[in-house]
Amino acid sequence: MAGFFKSSIGRKVAMALSAFFLMFFLLQHLAINILSIFSPDAFNEVSHFMGTNPVVQFLLQPILIFAVVFHFVMGFILELKNKKANGTAYAKNNGAANSAWVSRNMIYSGLVILAFIVLHFIDFWFPEINTKYVLGDISGLHNGEFRYYHELVEKFHNPARVIAYVVAFVLLGLHLAHGFNSAFQSVGASVGRKKTMLTVGKVYSVIVPLGFVAVAVFHFLTQNH
């Protein structure tokens, strides 16, 4: 196993596998957030389930946190090793599939996204932990009521926060535009269907970030109308 991570191919495959998990998580997270536009009650119910289900909390959530940390740490390792080896960043290796700017700046867009994830944890995960394990309400409720929808829309009251949110997801889209196809190439899944994977990657990298932006803008406009 140690030898696997020491090889260039092994590191890229591990990076790709963590990327697949995170891309799946983004879809799941977006689906829940979109509920907040159409049905606050459904959003509360699903959020409550995700926040109290033991499989989600004690199995999937630790895996998610590990995947986030692993993905970014491995990204930095690949960047440094490839620069040391030949002066060429890892993100440039398959850059022909995307714009030169995207492929050259994967590390920087990744840093911004990482900063956003930290902010997201502060906004939503820390209050969840505080309610359950500090205040002692393991049900995840606040004064016996669902707090999820209220907490979500409250974050989008400040225009500066909404702008930061939009910028972060634009950079996420650019990051995905390159990373989606790089991940599939790393595991050999794009052999013989490169054009199809490029199309799917472009659609994914536009639709998913746009969905998150739509949720933020919707709640901002409805609160400040």
Coordinates of N, CA and C in Angstrom, one line a residue:
M1 N 0.8 -1.2 0.0 CA 0.0 0.0 0.0 C 0.9 1.3 0.0
A2 N 1.9 1.2 0.8 CA 2.8 2.4 0.9 C 3.5 2.6 -0.5
G3 N 3.8 1.5 -1.2 CA 4.4 1.6 -2.5 C 3.5 2.2 -3.5
F4 N 2.2 1.9 -3.3 CA 1.2 2.5 -4.2 C 1.1 4.0 -4.2
F5 N 1.2 4.6 -3.0 CA 1.1 6.0 -2.9 C 2.5 6.7 -3.2
K6 N 3.5 5.9 -3.2 CA 4.8 6.4 -3.6 C 5.0 6.6 -5.1
S7 N 4.2 5.8 -5.9 CA 4.3 5.9 -7.3 C 3.4 7.1 -7.9
S8 N 3.8 7.7 -9.0 CA 3.1 8.8 -9.6 C 1.7 8.3 -10.0
I9 N 1.6 7.1 -10.6 CA 0.2 6.6 -11.0 C -0.6 6.4 -9.8
G10 N -0.1 5.8 -8.7 CA -0.8 5.5 -7.5 C -1.4 6.8 -6.9
R11 N -0.6 7.8 -6.8 CA -1.1 9.1 -6.3 C -2.2 9.7 -7.1
K12 N -2.1 9.6 -8.4 CA -3.1 10.1 -9.3 C -4.4 9.4 -9.2
V13 N -4.3 8.0 -9.1 CA -5.5 7.2 -8.9 C -6.2 7.5 -7.6
A14 N -5.4 7.7 -6.5 CA -6.0 8.0 -5.2 C -6.6 9.4 -5.3
M15 N -6.0 10.3 -6.0 CA -6.6 11.6 -6.1 C -7.9 11.5 -6.9
A16 N -7.9 10.7 -7.9 CA -9.1 10.6 -8.7 C -10.3 10.0 -7.9
L17 N -10.0 8.9 -7.1 CA -11.0 8.3 -6.3 C -11.6 9.2 -5.3
S18 N -10.8 10.1 -4.6 CA -11.3 11.0 -3.7 C -12.1 12.1 -4.5
A19 N -11.8 12.4 -5.7 CA -12.5 13.4 -6.5 C -13.9 12.8 -6.8
F20 N -14.0 11.5 -7.2 CA -15.3 10.9 -7.5 C -16.2 11.0 -6.3
F21 N -15.7 10.7 -5.1 CA -16.5 10.7 -3.9 C -17.0 12.2 -3.7
L22 N -16.1 13.1 -3.8 CA -16.5 14.5 -3.6 C -17.5 15.0 -4.6
M23 N -17.4 14.6 -5.9 CA -18.3 15.0 -6.9 C -19.7 14.4 -6.7
F24 N -19.7 13.2 -6.1 CA -21.0 12.6 -5.8 C -21.6 13.3 -4.6
F25 N -20.8 13.7 -3.6 CA -21.3 14.5 -2.5 C -21.9 15.8 -3.0
L26 N -21.3 16.5 -3.9 CA -21.8 17.7 -4.4 C -23.2 17.6 -5.0
L27 N -23.4 16.5 -5.8 CA -24.7 16.3 -6.3 C -25.8 16.1 -5.2
Q28 N -25.4 15.3 -4.2 CA -26.3 15.0 -3.1 C -26.6 16.3 -2.3
H29 N -25.6 17.1 -2.1 CA -25.7 18.3 -1.3 C -26.6 19.3 -2.1
L30 N -26.4 19.4 -3.4 CA -27.1 20.3 -4.3 C -28.6 19.9 -4.3
A31 N -28.9 18.6 -4.4 CA -30.3 18.1 -4.4 C -31.0 18.6 -3.1
I32 N -30.3 18.5 -2.0 CA -31.0 18.9 -0.7 C -31.2 20.4 -0.7
N33 N -30.1 21.2 -1.1 CA -30.2 22.6 -1.1 C -31.4 23.1 -2.0
I34 N -31.6 22.5 -3.1 CA -32.6 22.9 -4.0 C -34.0 22.8 -3.4
L35 N -34.1 21.8 -2.5 CA -35.4 21.6 -1.8 C -35.8 22.9 -1.0
S36 N -34.8 23.7 -0.6 CA -35.1 24.9 0.2 C -35.8 25.9 -0.7
I37 N -35.7 25.8 -2.0 CA -36.4 26.8 -2.8 C -37.9 26.4 -3.0
F38 N -38.1 25.1 -3.1 CA -39.5 24.6 -3.4 C -40.3 24.2 -2.2
S39 N -39.6 23.7 -1.2 CA -40.3 23.3 0.0 C -39.5 23.3 1.2
P40 N -39.6 24.4 2.0 CA -38.8 24.5 3.2 C -39.1 23.4 4.2
D41 N -40.3 22.8 4.2 CA -40.6 21.7 5.1 C -39.8 20.5 4.7
A42 N -39.8 20.2 3.4 CA -39.1 19.0 2.9 C -37.6 19.2 3.1
F43 N -37.1 20.4 3.0 CA -35.7 20.7 3.2 C -35.3 20.4 4.7
N44 N -36.2 20.9 5.6 CA -36.0 20.6 7.0 C -36.0 19.1 7.4
E45 N -37.0 18.4 6.8 CA -37.1 17.0 7.0 C -35.9 16.2 6.6
V46 N -35.4 16.5 5.3 CA -34.3 15.8 4.8 C -33.0 16.2 5.6
S47 N -32.9 17.5 5.9 CA -31.7 17.9 6.7 C -31.7 17.3 8.0
H48 N -32.9 17.2 8.6 CA -32.9 16.5 10.0 C -32.5 15.1 9.9
F49 N -33.0 14.4 8.8 CA -32.6 13.0 8.6 C -31.1 12.9 8.5
M50 N -30.5 13.7 7.6 CA -29.1 13.7 7.4 C -28.3 14.0 8.7
G51 N -28.9 14.9 9.5 CA -28.2 15.3 10.7 C -28.3 14.4 11.9
T52 N -29.2 13.4 11.8 CA -29.5 12.5 12.9 C -29.3 11.0 12.6
N53 N -29.2 10.7 11.3 CA -29.0 9.3 10.9 C -27.6 8.8 11.3
P54 N -27.5 7.8 12.1 CA -26.2 7.3 12.6 C -25.2 6.9 11.5
V55 N -25.8 6.3 10.4 CA -24.9 5.9 9.3 C -24.3 7.2 8.6
V56 N -25.1 8.2 8.4 CA -24.6 9.4 7.8 C -23.6 10.1 8.8
Q57 N -24.0 10.2 10.0 CA -23.2 10.9 11.0 C -21.9 10.3 11.4
F58 N -21.9 9.0 11.6 CA -20.7 8.3 12.1 C -20.0 7.4 11.1
L59 N -20.5 7.3 9.9 CA -19.7 6.6 8.9 C -19.4 7.5 7.7
L60 N -20.5 8.1 7.0 CA -20.3 8.8 5.8 C -19.7 10.2 6.1
Q61 N -20.1 10.8 7.2 CA -19.5 12.2 7.5 C -18.0 12.1 7.8
P62 N -17.5 11.2 8.6 CA -16.0 11.1 8.7 C -15.3 10.7 7.4
I63 N -16.0 9.9 6.6 CA -15.4 9.6 5.3 C -15.3 10.9 4.4
L64 N -16.3 11.7 4.5 CA -16.4 12.9 3.7 C -15.2 13.9 4.2
I65 N -15.1 14.0 5.5 CA -14.1 14.9 6.0 C -12.7 14.4 5.6
F66 N -12.5 13.1 5.7 CA -11.2 12.5 5.3 C -11.0 12.8 3.8
A67 N -12.0 12.6 3.0 CA -11.9 12.7 1.5 C -11.5 14.2 1.2
V68 N -12.1 15.1 1.8 CA -11.8 16.6 1.6 C -10.3 16.8 1.9
V69 N -9.9 16.4 3.1 CA -8.5 16.7 3.5 C -7.6 15.9 2.6
F70 N -7.9 14.7 2.3 CA -7.0 13.8 1.5 C -6.8 14.4 0.1
H71 N -8.0 14.9 -0.5 CA -8.0 15.4 -1.9 C -7.1 16.6 -2.0
F72 N -7.2 17.5 -1.0 CA -6.4 18.7 -1.1 C -4.9 18.5 -0.7
V73 N -4.7 17.7 0.2 CA -3.3 17.3 0.6 C -2.6 16.6 -0.6
M74 N -3.3 15.6 -1.2 CA -2.7 14.9 -2.3 C -2.5 15.9 -3.5
G75 N -3.4 16.8 -3.7 CA -3.3 17.8 -4.8 C -2.0 18.6 -4.6
F76 N -1.7 19.0 -3.4 CA -0.5 19.8 -3.1 C 0.7 18.9 -3.3
I77 N 0.7 17.7 -2.9 CA 1.8 16.8 -3.0 C 2.1 16.6 -4.5
L78 N 1.1 16.3 -5.3 CA 1.3 16.1 -6.8 C 1.8 17.4 -7.4
E79 N 1.3 18.5 -7.0 CA 1.8 19.8 -7.6 C 3.3 19.9 -7.3
L80 N 3.7 19.7 -6.0 CA 5.1 19.9 -5.7 C 6.0 18.9 -6.3
K81 N 5.6 17.7 -6.3 CA 6.5 16.6 -6.9 C 6.6 16.8 -8.4
N82 N 5.6 17.2 -9.1 CA 5.7 17.4 -10.5 C 6.5 18.6 -10.9
K83 N 6.4 19.7 -10.1 CA 7.2 20.9 -10.3 C 8.7 20.5 -10.0
K84 N 8.9 19.7 -9.0 CA 10.3 19.3 -8.7 C 10.9 18.5 -9.8
A85 N 10.0 17.6 -10.4 CA 10.5 16.7 -11.4 C 10.9 17.3 -12.7
N86 N 9.9 18.2 -13.1 CA 10.2 18.8 -14.5 C 9.7 20.2 -14.6
G87 N 9.4 20.8 -13.5 CA 8.9 22.2 -13.6 C 7.6 22.4 -14.1
T88 N 6.8 21.3 -14.3 CA 5.5 21.4 -14.8 C 4.5 21.0 -13.8
A89 N 3.5 21.8 -13.6 CA 2.5 21.5 -12.6 C 1.6 20.3 -13.0
Y90 N 1.2 19.5 -12.0 CA 0.3 18.4 -12.3 C -0.9 18.8 -13.1
A91 N -1.5 20.0 -12.8 CA -2.7 20.4 -13.5 C -2.5 20.6 -14.9
K92 N -1.3 20.8 -15.4 CA -1.0 21.0 -16.8 C -0.9 19.8 -17.6
N93 N -0.7 18.6 -16.9 CA -0.4 17.4 -17.6 C -1.5 17.1 -18.7
N94 N -2.8 17.3 -18.3 CA -3.9 17.0 -19.3 C -4.6 18.3 -19.7
G95 N -3.9 19.4 -19.7 CA -4.5 20.7 -19.9 C -5.0 20.9 -21.3
A96 N -4.7 20.1 -22.2 CA -5.2 20.3 -23.6 C -6.8 20.2 -23.6
A97 N -7.4 19.5 -22.6 CA -8.8 19.3 -22.6 C -9.5 20.6 -22.2
N98 N -8.8 21.5 -21.6 CA -9.5 22.7 -21.0 C -8.6 23.9 -21.3
S99 N -9.1 25.1 -20.9 CA -8.3 26.3 -21.1 C -7.0 26.3 -20.4
A100 N -6.0 27.0 -20.9 CA -4.7 27.1 -20.3 C -4.8 27.7 -18.9
W101 N -5.7 28.7 -18.7 CA -5.8 29.3 -17.4 C -6.2 28.3 -16.4
V102 N -7.2 27.5 -16.7 CA -7.8 26.5 -15.7 C -6.7 25.5 -15.4
S103 N -6.0 25.0 -16.4 CA -5.1 23.9 -16.1 C -3.8 24.4 -15.4
R104 N -3.5 25.7 -15.6 CA -2.3 26.2 -14.9 C -2.6 26.6 -13.5
N105 N -3.9 26.9 -13.1 CA -4.2 27.4 -11.8 C -5.1 26.6 -11.0
M106 N -5.1 25.3 -11.2 CA -5.8 24.3 -10.4 C -5.5 24.5 -8.9
I107 N -4.2 24.7 -8.6 CA -3.8 24.8 -7.2 C -4.4 26.0 -6.5
Y108 N -4.6 27.1 -7.3 CA -5.1 28.4 -6.7 C -6.6 28.3 -6.5
S109 N -7.3 27.8 -7.6 CA -8.7 27.6 -7.4 C -9.0 26.6 -6.3
G110 N -8.2 25.6 -6.1 CA -8.4 24.7 -5.1 C -8.2 25.3 -3.7
L111 N -7.3 26.3 -3.6 CA -7.1 27.0 -2.3 C -8.3 27.8 -1.9
V112 N -8.9 28.5 -2.9 CA -10.1 29.3 -2.7 C -11.2 28.4 -2.3
I113 N -11.4 27.3 -2.9 CA -12.5 26.3 -2.6 C -12.3 25.8 -1.2
L114 N -11.0 25.5 -0.9 CA -10.7 25.0 0.5 C -11.1 26.0 1.5
A115 N -10.8 27.3 1.3 CA -11.2 28.3 2.2 C -12.7 28.4 2.3
F116 N -13.4 28.2 1.2 CA -14.9 28.3 1.2 C -15.4 27.1 2.1
I117 N -14.8 25.9 1.9 CA -15.2 24.7 2.7 C -15.1 25.0 4.2
V118 N -14.0 25.6 4.6 CA -13.7 25.9 6.0 C -14.8 26.9 6.5
L119 N -15.2 27.9 5.7 CA -16.2 28.8 6.0 C -17.6 28.1 6.1
H120 N -17.8 27.2 5.2 CA -19.0 26.4 5.2 C -19.2 25.6 6.5
F121 N -18.1 25.0 6.9 CA -18.1 24.2 8.1 C -18.4 25.1 9.3
I122 N -17.8 26.3 9.3 CA -18.1 27.3 10.4 C -19.5 27.7 10.4
D123 N -20.1 27.9 9.3 CA -21.5 28.3 9.2 C -22.5 27.2 9.6
F124 N -22.2 26.0 9.1 CA -23.3 25.0 9.3 C -22.9 23.8 10.2
W125 N -21.6 23.3 10.0 CA -21.3 22.1 10.8 C -21.0 22.4 12.2
F126 N -20.3 23.5 12.5 CA -20.1 23.9 13.9 C -21.4 24.1 14.7
P127 N -22.4 24.9 14.2 CA -23.6 25.0 14.9 C -24.3 23.7 15.1
E128 N -24.2 22.7 14.2 CA -24.8 21.4 14.3 C -24.1 20.7 15.5
I129 N -22.8 20.7 15.6 CA -22.1 20.1 16.7 C -22.4 20.8 18.0
N130 N -22.5 22.1 18.0 CA -22.8 22.9 19.2 C -24.2 22.5 19.7
T131 N -25.2 22.4 18.8 CA -26.5 22.0 19.3 C -26.6 20.6 19.9
K132 N -25.9 19.7 19.2 CA -26.0 18.3 19.6 C -25.2 18.0 20.9
Y133 N -23.9 18.5 20.9 CA -23.0 18.0 21.9 C -22.6 19.0 22.9
V134 N -22.8 20.3 22.7 CA -22.6 21.3 23.7 C -23.8 21.6 24.4
L135 N -24.9 21.9 23.7 CA -26.2 22.2 24.3 C -26.9 21.0 24.7
G136 N -26.4 19.8 24.2 CA -27.0 18.5 24.6 C -28.3 18.1 24.0
D137 N -28.7 18.8 22.9 CA -29.9 18.4 22.2 C -29.5 17.5 21.0
I138 N -29.4 16.2 21.3 CA -29.0 15.2 20.3 C -29.9 15.1 19.2
S139 N -31.2 15.6 19.3 CA -32.1 15.5 18.2 C -31.7 16.5 17.1
G140 N -30.9 17.5 17.4 CA -30.5 18.4 16.4 C -31.4 19.6 16.2
L141 N -32.5 19.6 17.0 CA -33.5 20.7 17.0 C -33.0 21.8 17.8
H142 N -33.7 23.0 17.7 CA -33.4 24.2 18.5 C -34.7 24.6 19.2
N143 N -34.8 24.5 20.5 CA -36.0 24.8 21.2 C -37.2 24.0 20.6
G144 N -36.9 22.7 20.2 CA -37.9 21.9 19.8 C -38.4 22.1 18.3
E145 N -37.7 23.0 17.6 CA -38.1 23.3 16.2 C -37.0 23.1 15.3
F146 N -37.3 22.8 14.0 CA -36.3 22.7 13.0 C -35.6 24.1 12.8
R147 N -34.3 24.0 12.7 CA -33.6 25.3 12.5 C -32.9 25.4 11.2
Y148 N -32.9 24.3 10.4 CA -32.1 24.1 9.2 C -32.4 25.2 8.1
Y149 N -33.7 25.4 7.8 CA -34.1 26.3 6.8 C -33.8 27.7 7.2
H150 N -34.1 28.0 8.5 CA -33.8 29.4 9.0 C -32.3 29.7 8.9
E151 N -31.5 28.7 9.3 CA -30.0 28.9 9.3 C -29.5 29.1 7.9
L152 N -30.1 28.4 6.9 CA -29.7 28.5 5.5 C -29.9 29.9 5.0
V153 N -31.2 30.3 5.1 CA -31.6 31.6 4.5 C -30.9 32.8 5.2
E154 N -30.6 32.6 6.5 CA -30.0 33.7 7.2 C -28.5 33.9 6.7
K155 N -27.9 32.9 6.2 CA -26.5 33.1 5.7 C -26.5 33.9 4.4
F156 N -27.6 34.0 3.7 CA -27.7 34.7 2.4 C -28.4 36.0 2.5
H157 N -28.4 36.5 3.7 CA -29.0 37.9 3.9 C -28.0 39.0 3.6
N158 N -26.7 38.7 3.8 CA -25.6 39.6 3.6 C -25.1 39.5 2.2
P159 N -25.2 40.7 1.4 CA -24.8 40.6 0.0 C -23.3 40.2 -0.2
A160 N -22.5 40.6 0.8 CA -21.0 40.3 0.7 C -20.8 38.8 0.7
R161 N -21.6 38.2 1.6 CA -21.5 36.7 1.7 C -22.0 36.0 0.4
V162 N -23.0 36.6 -0.1 CA -23.6 36.0 -1.4 C -22.6 36.1 -2.5
I163 N -21.9 37.3 -2.6 CA -20.9 37.5 -3.6 C -19.8 36.5 -3.5
A164 N -19.3 36.3 -2.2 CA -18.2 35.4 -1.9 C -18.6 34.0 -2.3
Y165 N -19.9 33.7 -2.0 CA -20.4 32.3 -2.3 C -20.4 32.1 -3.9
V166 N -20.8 33.1 -4.6 CA -20.9 33.0 -6.1 C -19.5 32.9 -6.6
V167 N -18.6 33.7 -6.2 CA -17.2 33.6 -6.6 C -16.6 32.2 -6.4
A168 N -16.8 31.7 -5.2 CA -16.3 30.4 -4.8 C -16.8 29.3 -5.8
F169 N -18.1 29.4 -6.1 CA -18.7 28.4 -7.0 C -18.3 28.6 -8.5
V170 N -18.0 29.8 -8.9 CA -17.5 30.0 -10.2 C -16.1 29.3 -10.3
L171 N -15.3 29.5 -9.3 CA -14.0 28.9 -9.3 C -14.1 27.3 -9.1
L172 N -15.1 26.9 -8.4 CA -15.4 25.4 -8.3 C -15.7 24.9 -9.7
G173 N -16.5 25.7 -10.5 CA -16.8 25.2 -11.8 C -15.6 25.1 -12.7
L174 N -14.7 26.1 -12.6 CA -13.5 26.0 -13.4 C -12.6 24.8 -12.9
H175 N -12.6 24.6 -11.6 CA -11.8 23.5 -11.1 C -12.4 22.2 -11.6
L176 N -13.7 22.1 -11.6 CA -14.3 20.8 -12.0 C -14.1 20.6 -13.5
A177 N -14.1 21.7 -14.3 CA -14.0 21.6 -15.8 C -12.7 20.9 -16.1
H178 N -11.7 21.0 -15.4 CA -10.5 20.3 -15.6 C -10.4 19.0 -14.8
G179 N -10.8 19.1 -13.5 CA -10.6 18.0 -12.6 C -11.5 16.8 -12.9
F180 N -12.7 17.0 -13.4 CA -13.6 16.0 -13.8 C -13.0 15.0 -14.8
N181 N -12.5 15.5 -15.9 CA -11.9 14.7 -16.9 C -10.6 14.1 -16.5
S182 N -9.8 14.9 -15.7 CA -8.5 14.4 -15.3 C -8.7 13.1 -14.4
A183 N -9.8 13.2 -13.6 CA -10.0 12.0 -12.7 C -10.4 10.8 -13.5
F184 N -11.2 10.9 -14.5 CA -11.6 9.7 -15.3 C -10.4 9.2 -16.1
Q185 N -9.5 10.2 -16.6 CA -8.3 9.8 -17.3 C -7.4 9.0 -16.4
S186 N -7.3 9.4 -15.2 CA -6.3 8.8 -14.2 C -6.7 7.4 -14.0
V187 N -8.0 7.0 -14.0 CA -8.3 5.6 -13.8 C -8.6 4.9 -15.1
G188 N -8.3 5.5 -16.2 CA -8.5 4.9 -17.5 C -9.9 4.7 -18.0
A189 N -10.9 5.5 -17.4 CA -12.3 5.3 -17.7 C -12.7 6.1 -18.9
S190 N -11.8 7.0 -19.4 CA -12.2 7.8 -20.6 C -11.6 7.2 -21.9
V191 N -11.0 6.1 -21.8 CA -10.4 5.4 -23.0 C -11.5 5.1 -24.0
G192 N -11.5 5.6 -25.2 CA -12.5 5.2 -26.2 C -13.7 6.1 -26.2
R193 N -13.8 6.9 -25.2 CA -15.0 7.8 -25.0 C -14.6 9.2 -24.5
K194 N -13.5 9.6 -25.0 CA -13.0 10.9 -24.5 C -14.0 12.1 -24.8
K195 N -14.6 12.1 -26.0 CA -15.5 13.2 -26.3 C -16.7 13.2 -25.4
T196 N -17.2 12.0 -25.2 CA -18.4 11.9 -24.3 C -18.1 12.3 -22.9
M197 N -16.9 11.9 -22.4 CA -16.5 12.4 -21.0 C -16.3 13.8 -21.0
L198 N -15.7 14.4 -22.0 CA -15.5 15.9 -22.0 C -16.9 16.6 -22.0
T199 N -17.9 16.1 -22.7 CA -19.2 16.7 -22.7 C -19.8 16.6 -21.3
V200 N -19.8 15.4 -20.8 CA -20.4 15.2 -19.4 C -19.7 16.0 -18.4
G201 N -18.3 16.2 -18.5 CA -17.6 17.0 -17.6 C -18.0 18.5 -17.7
K202 N -18.2 18.9 -18.9 CA -18.6 20.3 -19.1 C -20.0 20.6 -18.5
V203 N -20.9 19.7 -18.8 CA -22.2 19.8 -18.2 C -22.2 19.8 -16.7
Y204 N -21.5 18.9 -16.1 CA -21.4 18.8 -14.7 C -20.8 20.0 -14.1
S205 N -19.7 20.5 -14.7 CA -19.0 21.7 -14.1 C -19.8 23.0 -14.2
V206 N -20.8 23.0 -15.1 CA -21.7 24.2 -15.2 C -22.9 24.0 -14.4
I207 N -23.6 22.9 -14.5 CA -24.9 22.7 -13.8 C -24.8 22.7 -12.3
V208 N -23.8 22.0 -11.8 CA -23.7 21.9 -10.3 C -23.4 23.2 -9.6
P209 N -22.3 23.9 -10.0 CA -22.0 25.2 -9.4 C -23.2 26.2 -9.7
L210 N -23.8 26.2 -10.9 CA -24.9 27.1 -11.2 C -26.1 26.8 -10.2
G211 N -26.3 25.5 -9.9 CA -27.4 25.2 -9.0 C -27.2 25.8 -7.6
F212 N -26.0 25.7 -7.1 CA -25.7 26.3 -5.8 C -25.8 27.8 -5.8
V213 N -25.3 28.4 -6.9 CA -25.5 29.9 -7.0 C -26.9 30.3 -7.1
A214 N -27.7 29.5 -7.8 CA -29.2 29.8 -7.9 C -29.8 29.8 -6.5
V215 N -29.5 28.8 -5.7 CA -30.0 28.8 -4.3 C -29.7 30.0 -3.5
A216 N -28.4 30.4 -3.6 CA -27.9 31.6 -2.8 C -28.6 32.8 -3.3
V217 N -28.7 33.0 -4.6 CA -29.3 34.3 -5.2 C -30.8 34.3 -4.9
F218 N -31.4 33.1 -5.0 CA -32.9 33.1 -4.7 C -33.2 33.5 -3.3
H219 N -32.5 33.0 -2.3 CA -32.8 33.4 -0.9 C -32.4 34.8 -0.6
F220 N -31.3 35.3 -1.3 CA -31.0 36.7 -1.1 C -32.0 37.6 -1.6
L221 N -32.5 37.3 -2.8 CA -33.5 38.2 -3.5 C -34.9 38.1 -2.7
T222 N -35.3 37.0 -2.3 CA -36.6 36.8 -1.6 C -36.5 37.5 -0.2
Q223 N -35.4 37.5 0.4 CA -35.2 38.2 1.7 C -35.2 39.7 1.6
N224 N -34.6 40.2 0.5 CA -34.4 41.6 0.3 C -35.2 42.3 -0.7
H225 N -36.3 41.6 -1.1 CA -37.2 42.2 -2.1 C -38.0 43.3 -1.5

